[in-house]
Tab-separated table of C-alpha atoms and ligand atoms in Angstrom:
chain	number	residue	atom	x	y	z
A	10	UNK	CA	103.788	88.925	114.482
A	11	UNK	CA	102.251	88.018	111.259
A	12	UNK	CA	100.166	84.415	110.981
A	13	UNK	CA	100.125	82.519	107.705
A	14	UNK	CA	96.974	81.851	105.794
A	15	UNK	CA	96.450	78.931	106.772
A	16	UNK	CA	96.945	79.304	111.264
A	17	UNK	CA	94.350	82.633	110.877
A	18	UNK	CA	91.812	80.387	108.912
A	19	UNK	CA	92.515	77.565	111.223
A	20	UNK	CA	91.939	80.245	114.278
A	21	UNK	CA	88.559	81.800	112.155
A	22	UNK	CA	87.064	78.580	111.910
A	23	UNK	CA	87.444	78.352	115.904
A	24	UNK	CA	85.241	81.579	115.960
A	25	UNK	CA	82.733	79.905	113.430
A	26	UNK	CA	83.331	81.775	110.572
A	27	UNK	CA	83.249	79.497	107.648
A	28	UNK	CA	86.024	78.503	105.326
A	29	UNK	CA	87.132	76.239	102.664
A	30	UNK	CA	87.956	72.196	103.554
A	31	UNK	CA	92.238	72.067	102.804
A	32	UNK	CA	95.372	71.179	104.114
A	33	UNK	CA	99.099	72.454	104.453
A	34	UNK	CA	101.396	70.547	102.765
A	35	UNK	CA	105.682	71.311	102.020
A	36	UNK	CA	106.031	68.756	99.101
A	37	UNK	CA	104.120	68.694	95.689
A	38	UNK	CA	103.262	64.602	96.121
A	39	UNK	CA	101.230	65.627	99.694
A	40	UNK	CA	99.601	68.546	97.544
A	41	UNK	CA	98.419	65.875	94.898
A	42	UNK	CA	97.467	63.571	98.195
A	43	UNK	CA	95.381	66.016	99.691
A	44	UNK	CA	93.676	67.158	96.343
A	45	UNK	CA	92.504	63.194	96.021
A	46	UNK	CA	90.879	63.554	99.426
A	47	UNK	CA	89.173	66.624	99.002
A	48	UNK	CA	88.158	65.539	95.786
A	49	UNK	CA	87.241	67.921	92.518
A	50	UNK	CA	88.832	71.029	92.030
A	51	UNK	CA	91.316	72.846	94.646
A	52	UNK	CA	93.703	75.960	94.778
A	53	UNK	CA	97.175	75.431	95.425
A	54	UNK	CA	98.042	78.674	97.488
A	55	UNK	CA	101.525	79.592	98.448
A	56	UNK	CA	101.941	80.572	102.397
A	57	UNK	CA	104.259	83.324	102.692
A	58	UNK	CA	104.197	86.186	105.068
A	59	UNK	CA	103.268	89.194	102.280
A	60	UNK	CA	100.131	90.365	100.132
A	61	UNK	CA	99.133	90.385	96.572
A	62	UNK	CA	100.265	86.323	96.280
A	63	UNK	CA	97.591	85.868	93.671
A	64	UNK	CA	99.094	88.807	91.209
A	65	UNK	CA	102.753	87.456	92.234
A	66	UNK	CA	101.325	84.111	90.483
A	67	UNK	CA	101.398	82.248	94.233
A	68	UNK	CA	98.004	81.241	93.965
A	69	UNK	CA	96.367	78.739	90.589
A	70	UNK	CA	93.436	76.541	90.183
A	71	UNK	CA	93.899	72.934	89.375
A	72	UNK	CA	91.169	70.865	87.823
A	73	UNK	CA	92.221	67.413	89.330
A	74	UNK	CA	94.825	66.149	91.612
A	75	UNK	CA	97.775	65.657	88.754
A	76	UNK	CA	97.207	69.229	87.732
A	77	UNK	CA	97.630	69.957	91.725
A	78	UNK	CA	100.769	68.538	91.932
A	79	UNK	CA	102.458	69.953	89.057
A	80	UNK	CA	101.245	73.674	90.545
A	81	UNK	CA	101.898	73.136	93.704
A	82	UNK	CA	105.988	72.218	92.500
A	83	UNK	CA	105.778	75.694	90.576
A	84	UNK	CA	104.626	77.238	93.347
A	85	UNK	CA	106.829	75.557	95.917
A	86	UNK	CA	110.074	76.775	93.832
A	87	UNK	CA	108.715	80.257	93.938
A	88	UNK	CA	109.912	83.189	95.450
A	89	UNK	CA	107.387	85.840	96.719
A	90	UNK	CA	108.848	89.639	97.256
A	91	UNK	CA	112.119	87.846	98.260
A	92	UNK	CA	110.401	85.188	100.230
A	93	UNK	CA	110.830	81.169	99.330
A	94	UNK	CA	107.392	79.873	99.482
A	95	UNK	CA	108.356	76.464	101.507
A	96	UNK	CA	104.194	75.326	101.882
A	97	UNK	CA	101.247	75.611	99.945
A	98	UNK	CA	97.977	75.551	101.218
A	99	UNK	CA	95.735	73.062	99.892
A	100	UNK	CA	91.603	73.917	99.728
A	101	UNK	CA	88.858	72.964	97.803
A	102	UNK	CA	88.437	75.263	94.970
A	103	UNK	CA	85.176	77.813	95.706
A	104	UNK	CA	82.758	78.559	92.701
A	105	UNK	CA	82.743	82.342	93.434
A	106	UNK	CA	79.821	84.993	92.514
A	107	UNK	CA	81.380	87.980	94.153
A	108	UNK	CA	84.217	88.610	96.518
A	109	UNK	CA	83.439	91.150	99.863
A	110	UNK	CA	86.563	93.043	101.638
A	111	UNK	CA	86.013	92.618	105.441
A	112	UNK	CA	88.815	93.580	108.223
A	113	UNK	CA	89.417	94.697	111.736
A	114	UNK	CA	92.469	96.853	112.457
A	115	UNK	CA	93.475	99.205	114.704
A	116	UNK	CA	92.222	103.029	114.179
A	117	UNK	CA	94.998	105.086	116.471
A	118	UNK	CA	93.638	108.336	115.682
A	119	UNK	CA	90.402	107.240	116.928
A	120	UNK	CA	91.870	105.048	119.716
A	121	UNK	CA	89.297	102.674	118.484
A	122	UNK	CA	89.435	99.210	116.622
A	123	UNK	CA	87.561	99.637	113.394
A	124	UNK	CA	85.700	97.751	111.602
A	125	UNK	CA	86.615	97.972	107.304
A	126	UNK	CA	84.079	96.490	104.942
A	127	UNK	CA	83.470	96.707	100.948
A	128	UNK	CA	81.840	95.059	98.263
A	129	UNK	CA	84.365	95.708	95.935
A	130	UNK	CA	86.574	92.884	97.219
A	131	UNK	CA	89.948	91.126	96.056
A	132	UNK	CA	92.749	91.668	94.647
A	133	UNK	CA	92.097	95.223	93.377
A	134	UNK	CA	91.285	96.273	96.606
A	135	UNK	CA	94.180	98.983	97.312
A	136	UNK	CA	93.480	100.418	94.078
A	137	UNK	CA	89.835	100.981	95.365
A	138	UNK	CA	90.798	102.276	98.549
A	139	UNK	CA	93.125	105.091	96.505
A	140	UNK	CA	90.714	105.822	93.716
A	141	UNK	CA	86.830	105.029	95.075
A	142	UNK	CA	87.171	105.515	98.730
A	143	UNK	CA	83.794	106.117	98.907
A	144	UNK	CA	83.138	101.947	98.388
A	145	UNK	CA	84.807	101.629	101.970
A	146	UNK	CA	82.676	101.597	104.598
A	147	UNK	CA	84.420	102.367	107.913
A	148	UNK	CA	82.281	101.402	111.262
A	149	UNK	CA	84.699	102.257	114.460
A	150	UNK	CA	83.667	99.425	117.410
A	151	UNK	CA	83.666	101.013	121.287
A	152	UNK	CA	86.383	98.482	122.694
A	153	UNK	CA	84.319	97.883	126.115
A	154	UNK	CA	81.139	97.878	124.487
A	155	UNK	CA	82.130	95.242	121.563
A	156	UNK	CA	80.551	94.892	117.926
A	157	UNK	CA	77.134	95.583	118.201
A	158	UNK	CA	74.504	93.797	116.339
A	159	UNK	CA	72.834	96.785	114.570
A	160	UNK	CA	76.600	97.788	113.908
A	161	UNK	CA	76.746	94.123	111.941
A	162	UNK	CA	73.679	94.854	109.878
A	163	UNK	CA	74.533	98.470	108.777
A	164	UNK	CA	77.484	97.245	107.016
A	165	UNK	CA	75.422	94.485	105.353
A	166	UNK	CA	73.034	97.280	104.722
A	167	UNK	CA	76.036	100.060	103.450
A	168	UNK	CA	77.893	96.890	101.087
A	169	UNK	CA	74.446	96.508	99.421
A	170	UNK	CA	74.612	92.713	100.576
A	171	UNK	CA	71.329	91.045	99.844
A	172	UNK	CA	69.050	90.718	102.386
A	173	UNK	CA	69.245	86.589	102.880
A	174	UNK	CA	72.833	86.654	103.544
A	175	UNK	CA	72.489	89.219	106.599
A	176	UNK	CA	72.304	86.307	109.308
A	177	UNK	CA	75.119	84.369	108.369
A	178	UNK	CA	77.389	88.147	107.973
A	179	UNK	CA	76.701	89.300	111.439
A	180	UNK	CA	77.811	85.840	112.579
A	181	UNK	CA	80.981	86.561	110.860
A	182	UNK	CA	81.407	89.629	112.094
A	183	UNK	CA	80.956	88.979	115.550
A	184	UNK	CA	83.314	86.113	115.242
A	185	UNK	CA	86.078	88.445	113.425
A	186	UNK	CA	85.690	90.947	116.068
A	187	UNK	CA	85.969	87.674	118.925
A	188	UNK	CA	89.513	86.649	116.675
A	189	UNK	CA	90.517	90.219	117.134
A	190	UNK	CA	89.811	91.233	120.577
A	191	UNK	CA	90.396	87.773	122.331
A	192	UNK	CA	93.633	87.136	120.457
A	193	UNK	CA	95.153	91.055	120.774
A	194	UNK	CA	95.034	91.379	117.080
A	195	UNK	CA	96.071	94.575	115.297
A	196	UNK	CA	94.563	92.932	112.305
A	197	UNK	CA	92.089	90.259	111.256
A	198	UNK	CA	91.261	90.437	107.782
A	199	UNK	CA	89.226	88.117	105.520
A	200	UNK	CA	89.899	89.315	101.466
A	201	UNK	CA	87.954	87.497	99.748
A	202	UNK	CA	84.846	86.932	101.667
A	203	UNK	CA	83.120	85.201	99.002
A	204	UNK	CA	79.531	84.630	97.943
A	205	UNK	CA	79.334	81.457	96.686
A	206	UNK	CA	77.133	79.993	93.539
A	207	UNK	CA	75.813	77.844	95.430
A	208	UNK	CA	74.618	80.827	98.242
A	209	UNK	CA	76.695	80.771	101.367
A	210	UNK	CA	79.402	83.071	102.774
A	211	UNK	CA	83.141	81.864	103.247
A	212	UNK	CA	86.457	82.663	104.152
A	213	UNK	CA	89.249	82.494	101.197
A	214	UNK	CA	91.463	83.935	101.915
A	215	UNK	CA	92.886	85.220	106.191
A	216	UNK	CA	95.490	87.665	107.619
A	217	UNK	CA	96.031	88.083	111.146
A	218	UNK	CA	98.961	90.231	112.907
A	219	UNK	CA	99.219	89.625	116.758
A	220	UNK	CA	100.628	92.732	118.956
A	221	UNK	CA	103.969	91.850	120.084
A	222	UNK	CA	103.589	93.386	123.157
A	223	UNK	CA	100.401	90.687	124.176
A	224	UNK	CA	102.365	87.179	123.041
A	225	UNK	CA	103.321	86.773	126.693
A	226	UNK	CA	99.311	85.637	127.066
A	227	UNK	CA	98.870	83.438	124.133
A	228	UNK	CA	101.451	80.827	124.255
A	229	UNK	CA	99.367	79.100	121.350
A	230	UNK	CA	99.757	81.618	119.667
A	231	UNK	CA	103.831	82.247	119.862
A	232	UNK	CA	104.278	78.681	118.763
A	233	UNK	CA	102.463	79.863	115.445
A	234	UNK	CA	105.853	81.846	114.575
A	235	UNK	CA	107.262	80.663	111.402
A	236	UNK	CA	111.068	82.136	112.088
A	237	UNK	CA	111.823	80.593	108.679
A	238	UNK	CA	110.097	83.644	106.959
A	239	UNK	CA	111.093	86.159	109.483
A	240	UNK	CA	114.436	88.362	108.000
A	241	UNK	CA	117.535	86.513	110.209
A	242	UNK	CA	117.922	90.163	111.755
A	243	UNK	CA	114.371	90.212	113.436
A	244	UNK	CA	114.657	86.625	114.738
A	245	UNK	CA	117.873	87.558	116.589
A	246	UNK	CA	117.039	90.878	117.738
A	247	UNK	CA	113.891	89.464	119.545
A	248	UNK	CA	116.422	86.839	121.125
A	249	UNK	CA	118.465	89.380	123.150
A	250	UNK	CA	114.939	90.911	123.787
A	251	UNK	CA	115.950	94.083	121.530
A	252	UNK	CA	113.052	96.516	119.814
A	253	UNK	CA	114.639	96.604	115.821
A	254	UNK	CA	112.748	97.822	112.851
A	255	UNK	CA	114.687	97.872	110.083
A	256	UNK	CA	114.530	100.100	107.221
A	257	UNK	CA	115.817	101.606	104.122
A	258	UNK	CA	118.505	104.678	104.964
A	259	UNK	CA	122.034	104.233	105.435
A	260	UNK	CA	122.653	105.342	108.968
A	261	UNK	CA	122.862	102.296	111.586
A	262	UNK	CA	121.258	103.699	114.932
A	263	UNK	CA	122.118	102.067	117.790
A	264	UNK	CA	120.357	103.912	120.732
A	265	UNK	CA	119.020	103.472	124.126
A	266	UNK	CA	115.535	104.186	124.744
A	267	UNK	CA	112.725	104.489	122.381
A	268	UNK	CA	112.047	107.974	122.541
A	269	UNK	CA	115.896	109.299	122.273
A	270	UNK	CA	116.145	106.109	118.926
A	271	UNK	CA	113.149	108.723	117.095
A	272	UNK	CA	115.089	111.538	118.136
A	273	UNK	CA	118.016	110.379	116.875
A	274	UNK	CA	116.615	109.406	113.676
A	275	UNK	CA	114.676	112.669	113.155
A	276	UNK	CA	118.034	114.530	113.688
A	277	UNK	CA	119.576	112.056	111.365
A	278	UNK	CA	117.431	113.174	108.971
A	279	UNK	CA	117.232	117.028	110.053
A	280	UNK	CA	121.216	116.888	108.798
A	281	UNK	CA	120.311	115.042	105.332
A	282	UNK	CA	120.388	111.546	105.924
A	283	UNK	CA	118.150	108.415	106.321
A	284	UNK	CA	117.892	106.154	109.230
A	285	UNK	CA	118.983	102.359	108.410
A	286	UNK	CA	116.791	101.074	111.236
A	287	UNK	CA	115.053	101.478	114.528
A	288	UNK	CA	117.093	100.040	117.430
A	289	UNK	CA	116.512	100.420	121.092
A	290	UNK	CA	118.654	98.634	123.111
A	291	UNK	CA	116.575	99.062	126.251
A	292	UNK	CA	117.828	100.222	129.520
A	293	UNK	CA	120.800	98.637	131.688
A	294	UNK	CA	121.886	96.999	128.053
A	295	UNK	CA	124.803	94.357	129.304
A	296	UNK	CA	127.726	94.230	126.682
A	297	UNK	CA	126.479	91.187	125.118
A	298	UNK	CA	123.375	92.916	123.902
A	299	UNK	CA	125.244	95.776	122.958
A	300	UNK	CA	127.387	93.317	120.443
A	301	UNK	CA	124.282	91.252	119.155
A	302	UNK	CA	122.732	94.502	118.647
A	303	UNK	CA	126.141	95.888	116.542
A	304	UNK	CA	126.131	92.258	114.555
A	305	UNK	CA	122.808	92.719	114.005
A	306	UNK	CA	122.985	96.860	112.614
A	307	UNK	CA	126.255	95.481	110.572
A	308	UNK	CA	124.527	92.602	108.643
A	309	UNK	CA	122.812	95.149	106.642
A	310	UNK	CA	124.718	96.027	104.001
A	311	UNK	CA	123.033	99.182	103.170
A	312	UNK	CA	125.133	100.444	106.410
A	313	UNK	CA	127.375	102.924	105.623
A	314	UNK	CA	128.146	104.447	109.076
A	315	UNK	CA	127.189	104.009	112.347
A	316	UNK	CA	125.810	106.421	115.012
A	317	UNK	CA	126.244	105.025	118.827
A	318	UNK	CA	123.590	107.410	120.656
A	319	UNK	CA	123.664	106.393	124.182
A	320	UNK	CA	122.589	107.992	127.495
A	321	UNK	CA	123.718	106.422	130.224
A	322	UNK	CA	121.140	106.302	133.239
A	323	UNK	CA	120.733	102.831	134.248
A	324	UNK	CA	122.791	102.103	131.032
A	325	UNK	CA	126.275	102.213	132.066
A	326	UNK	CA	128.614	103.940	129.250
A	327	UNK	CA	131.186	101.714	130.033
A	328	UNK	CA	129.293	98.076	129.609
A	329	UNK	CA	128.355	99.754	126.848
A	330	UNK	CA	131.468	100.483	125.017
A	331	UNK	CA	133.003	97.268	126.293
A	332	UNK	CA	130.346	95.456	124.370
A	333	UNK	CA	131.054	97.924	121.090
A	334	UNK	CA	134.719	96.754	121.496
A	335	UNK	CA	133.410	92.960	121.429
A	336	UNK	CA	131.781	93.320	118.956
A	337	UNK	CA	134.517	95.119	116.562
A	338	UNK	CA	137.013	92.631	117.449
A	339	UNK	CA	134.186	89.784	116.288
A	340	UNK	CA	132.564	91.781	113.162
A	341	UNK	CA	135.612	93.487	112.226
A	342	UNK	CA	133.532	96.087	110.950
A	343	UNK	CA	134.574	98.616	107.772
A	344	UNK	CA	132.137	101.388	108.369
A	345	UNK	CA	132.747	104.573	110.106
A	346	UNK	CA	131.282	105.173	113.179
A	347	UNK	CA	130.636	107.892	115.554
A	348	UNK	CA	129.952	107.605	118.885
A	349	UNK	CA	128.222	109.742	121.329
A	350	UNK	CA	127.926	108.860	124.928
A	351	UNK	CA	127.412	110.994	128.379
A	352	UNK	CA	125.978	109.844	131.718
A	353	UNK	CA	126.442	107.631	133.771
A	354	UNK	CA	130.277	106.347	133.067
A	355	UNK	CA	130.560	108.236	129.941
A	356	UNK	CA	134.505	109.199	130.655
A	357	UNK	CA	135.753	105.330	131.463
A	358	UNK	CA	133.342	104.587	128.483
A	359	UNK	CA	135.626	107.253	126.446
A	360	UNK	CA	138.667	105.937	127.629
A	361	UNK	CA	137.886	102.496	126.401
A	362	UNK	CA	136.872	103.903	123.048
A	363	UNK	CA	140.059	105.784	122.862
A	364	UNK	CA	141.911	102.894	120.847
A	365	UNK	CA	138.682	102.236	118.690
A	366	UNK	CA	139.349	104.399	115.979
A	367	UNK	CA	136.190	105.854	116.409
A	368	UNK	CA	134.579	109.315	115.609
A	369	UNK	CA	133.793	110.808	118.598
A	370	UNK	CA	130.485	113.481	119.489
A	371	UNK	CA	129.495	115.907	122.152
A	372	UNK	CA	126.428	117.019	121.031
A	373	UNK	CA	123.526	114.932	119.297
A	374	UNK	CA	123.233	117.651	116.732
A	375	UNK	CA	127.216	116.851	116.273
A	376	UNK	CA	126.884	113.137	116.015
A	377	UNK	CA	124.311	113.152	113.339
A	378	UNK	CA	126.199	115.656	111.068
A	379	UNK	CA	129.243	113.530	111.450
A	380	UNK	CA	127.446	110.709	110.469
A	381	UNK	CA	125.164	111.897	107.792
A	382	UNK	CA	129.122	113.199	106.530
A	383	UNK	CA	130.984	109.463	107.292
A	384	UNK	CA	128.286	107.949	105.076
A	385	UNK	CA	128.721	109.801	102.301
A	386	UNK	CA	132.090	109.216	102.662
A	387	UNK	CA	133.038	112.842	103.655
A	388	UNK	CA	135.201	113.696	107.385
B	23	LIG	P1	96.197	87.171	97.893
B	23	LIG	O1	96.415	87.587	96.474
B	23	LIG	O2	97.517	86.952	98.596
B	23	LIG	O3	95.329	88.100	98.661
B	23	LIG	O4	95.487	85.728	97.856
B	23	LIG	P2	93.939	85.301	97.914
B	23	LIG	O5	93.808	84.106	98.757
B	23	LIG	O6	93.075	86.449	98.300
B	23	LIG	O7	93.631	84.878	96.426
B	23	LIG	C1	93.659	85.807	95.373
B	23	LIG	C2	92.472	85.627	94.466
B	23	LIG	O8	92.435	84.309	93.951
B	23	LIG	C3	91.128	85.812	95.158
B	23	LIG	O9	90.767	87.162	95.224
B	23	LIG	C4	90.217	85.014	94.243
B	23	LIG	O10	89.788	85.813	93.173
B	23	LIG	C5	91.109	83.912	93.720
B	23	LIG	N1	90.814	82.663	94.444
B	23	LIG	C6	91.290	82.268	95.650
B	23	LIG	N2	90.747	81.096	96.026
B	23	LIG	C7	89.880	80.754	95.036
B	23	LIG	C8	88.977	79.662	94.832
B	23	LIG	O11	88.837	78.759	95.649
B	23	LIG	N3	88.237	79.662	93.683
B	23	LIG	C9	88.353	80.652	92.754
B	23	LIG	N4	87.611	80.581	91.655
B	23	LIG	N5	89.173	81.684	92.915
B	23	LIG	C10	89.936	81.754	94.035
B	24	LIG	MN1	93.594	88.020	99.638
């Protein structure tokens, strides 16, 4: 789960990191209300769950509360990579004298966290990492063991930041590594950590993504979810507790287990064509899953077949294909699809099928070729 801006500054400053006075607000008018209480100069910043706002145009200076409402009602009737900004962020505008990349993410080669720092900070900073690596300086942290202190100061040291601003860093780094670990982050990320004319070290600008897998433990934390800029498809498929990633082939998947979804994608593949998602449907799937999960495959209209892959262990074949039969009577879909099932009540799963006009498989290697063939329109 991604957090806005605003929620992983809110949960730095718990940590002690410092960051800029400001306030949320959905309407221009509060934006002008809370520039008149900060007082001066703010930034209007649009809260939407991507990167690269500021180059987008979702993020603008304004010089006095007036100015802050008129951005703020741009930047409210934006649209951000497809996403409707619906609240800006409100903070007091920082005088900046140099912008520092600083992170925590997950190294899974190293099976360590690691910690990502550079001195070549903001918006440019992808462009850094692909054409002067060498300004990235990667520390891995030992996950029992925690951020050390000397591990603080040699990034200070490798970033080249000056010596008075060492104390106040390895504060900030042992509270970014205490947002990470405490919170099961897989990233906490402050770009820009600015230095500021006037000498101190703050937080502009905060990403945070929470594992999935560790929400059960921070109900705080799940309440954060803004399932107004989550796709429709994500929000549901968490509902009937179903594991869907979508993406950007043409082949629906609709599988059960994790490991036989990847196989059936990399055969998809093997035979020429692209996955349209990541589905797992989980074990002893009731039909009702099995026909949010269909709905759910169908809504994308990059679809243009459908491969059932199912193995029926504790899934029953049968529940299964009752639930594809609910679900075609509902969706009345158009797409081809091709079903494959064997286990556990694969022949009165069959039978019910029968009438289904679908394409039926034997073999895995079968299904996908039929499929790859049905969505490009070919028997
Ligand atoms: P992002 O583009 O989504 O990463 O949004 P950021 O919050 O990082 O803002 C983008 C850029 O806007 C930063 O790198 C800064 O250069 C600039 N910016 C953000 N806040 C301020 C501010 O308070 N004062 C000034 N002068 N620039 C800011
Ligand atoms: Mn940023």
């Amino acid at each position: 789960m991604k957090l806005h801006e605003y929620q992983s500054k809110q949960i730095f400053a718990r940590y002690g990191i410092p960051i800029p006075k400001g306030r949320v607000a959905a309407a221009a008018s509060e934006a002008k209300a809370i520039a008149e209480e900060l007082g001066g100069r703010v930034v209007i910043k649009s809260q939407v769950l991507v990167g690269g706002r500021g180059k987008a145009g979702g993020v603008k200076l304004a010089k006095n509360p007036d100015e802050a409402e008129v951005l703020a009602a741009q930047i409210l009737a934006m649209e951000i990579k497809g996403l409707p900004v619906r609240k800006v962020l409100v903070d007091e505008a920082a005088a900046i004298e140099s912008e520092i990349y600083f992170s925590i993410t997950n190294d899974r080669a190293a099976r360590k966290p690691v910690m990502i720092a550079s001195a070549a900070g903001g918006m440019e900073i992808e462009e850094v990492a692909a054409k002067t690596p060498e300004k990235i300086i990667k520390v891995h942290i030992d996950p029992l063991l925690g951020l050390r202190d000397y591990q603080a100061r040699d990034i200070a040291a490798s970033i080249d930041l000056p010596r008075e601003y060492w104390k106040d860093f390895s504060k900030i780094a042992t509270g970014l590594w205490q947002v990470y670990s405490q919170n099961d982050a897989t990233l906490a990320e402050i770009n820009p950590l600015v230095i500021t004319k006037d000498k101190r070290l703050v937080a502009l600008d905060g990403k945070m993504m929470i594992d999935d897998n560790a929400m059960f433990r921070h109900a705080d934390l799940a309440e954060m979810r803004d399932v107004d800029e989550e796709a429709p498809a994500e929000t549901e498929a968490r509902k009937y507790g179903l594991s869907y990633i979508k993406l950007d082939g043409s082949i629906g998947c609709m599988v059960n287990g994790a490991g036989l979804a990847m196989t059936s994608m990399d055969i998809v593949k093997l035979f020429g064509g692209e996955p349209a998602n990541f589905l797992d449907i989980g074990g002893g799937a009731g039909s009702d899953k099995v026909a949010a999960a269909m709905k759910i495959i169908l809504s994308d209209l990059n679809v243009k077949a459908v491969l059932f892959n199912i193995f029926g262990g504790i899934t029953r074949c049968d529940e299964v294909a009752r639930g594809i039969l609910v679900a075609m009577d509902e969706v009345k879909p158009k797409v081809p699809m091709v079903v494959r099932l064997v286990g556990t009540n694969a022949e009165e799963g069959r039978k019910l099928l029968a009438d289904a006009k679908m394409i039926t498989a034997e073999t895995l290697a079968d299904a996908a070729r039929k499929s790859v063939a049905a969505a490009k329109g070919k028997k």
